[in-house]
XYZ file of C-alpha atoms in Angstrom:
68
model
C 50.140 86.650 152.617
C 52.812 84.113 151.777
C 50.266 81.492 150.733
C 48.715 83.972 148.290
C 51.958 85.525 147.049
C 51.225 88.997 148.457
C 54.084 91.036 149.878
C 54.134 93.342 152.896
C 54.918 96.182 150.483
C 51.633 95.484 148.646
C 49.708 95.548 151.953
C 51.257 98.895 152.856
C 50.353 100.205 149.383
C 46.792 99.064 150.015
C 46.670 101.088 153.252
C 48.219 104.183 151.667
C 46.472 104.257 148.271
C 43.524 101.852 148.440
C 39.817 102.555 148.438
C 37.341 101.262 151.000
C 35.217 98.779 149.054
C 33.130 97.369 151.889
C 32.209 98.665 155.322
C 33.130 99.968 157.740
C 30.741 98.011 159.909
C 30.812 96.856 163.534
C 31.934 93.336 164.421
C 30.372 91.189 167.125
C 33.220 92.150 169.457
C 32.478 95.868 169.008
C 35.407 96.629 166.718
C 35.182 98.084 163.204
C 35.860 95.989 160.053
C 36.390 97.144 156.473
C 37.816 95.979 153.162
C 40.407 98.044 151.305
C 41.270 97.338 147.655
C 44.024 98.609 145.380
C 45.866 97.735 142.187
C 49.503 97.139 143.021
C 52.298 95.378 141.155
C 49.846 94.760 138.302
C 47.352 92.913 140.520
C 44.167 93.873 142.337
C 44.368 92.946 146.005
C 41.913 93.339 148.856
C 42.862 93.537 152.516
C 40.356 92.894 155.303
C 41.166 95.120 158.275
C 39.785 95.273 161.800
C 40.289 98.502 163.709
C 40.457 97.746 167.398
C 39.905 100.668 169.737
C 41.564 100.353 173.116
C 42.206 102.771 175.964
C 45.897 102.771 175.098
C 45.144 103.926 171.511
C 43.731 102.812 168.165
C 45.411 100.209 166.010
C 44.552 98.029 163.035
C 44.957 94.330 162.395
C 45.091 92.754 158.942
C 42.742 89.789 159.086
C 43.396 88.446 155.601
C 44.364 89.549 152.129
C 43.612 88.100 148.708
C 43.977 88.717 144.989
C 40.907 89.420 142.912
């Protein structure tokens, strides 16, 4: 995020208001991966997310994010 000049606030906006632009599809480890894109702060950003399902509950991990 820091290398690409993307803030945590923009990532949260992506989760709340973005559209799924690719996936979801299964990963080799059995998790689910998808891309979410949104226009925020005048820029289009995409966030790659992996949803890991565990016995203790579901959670997501941001793999990477980039500006388009």
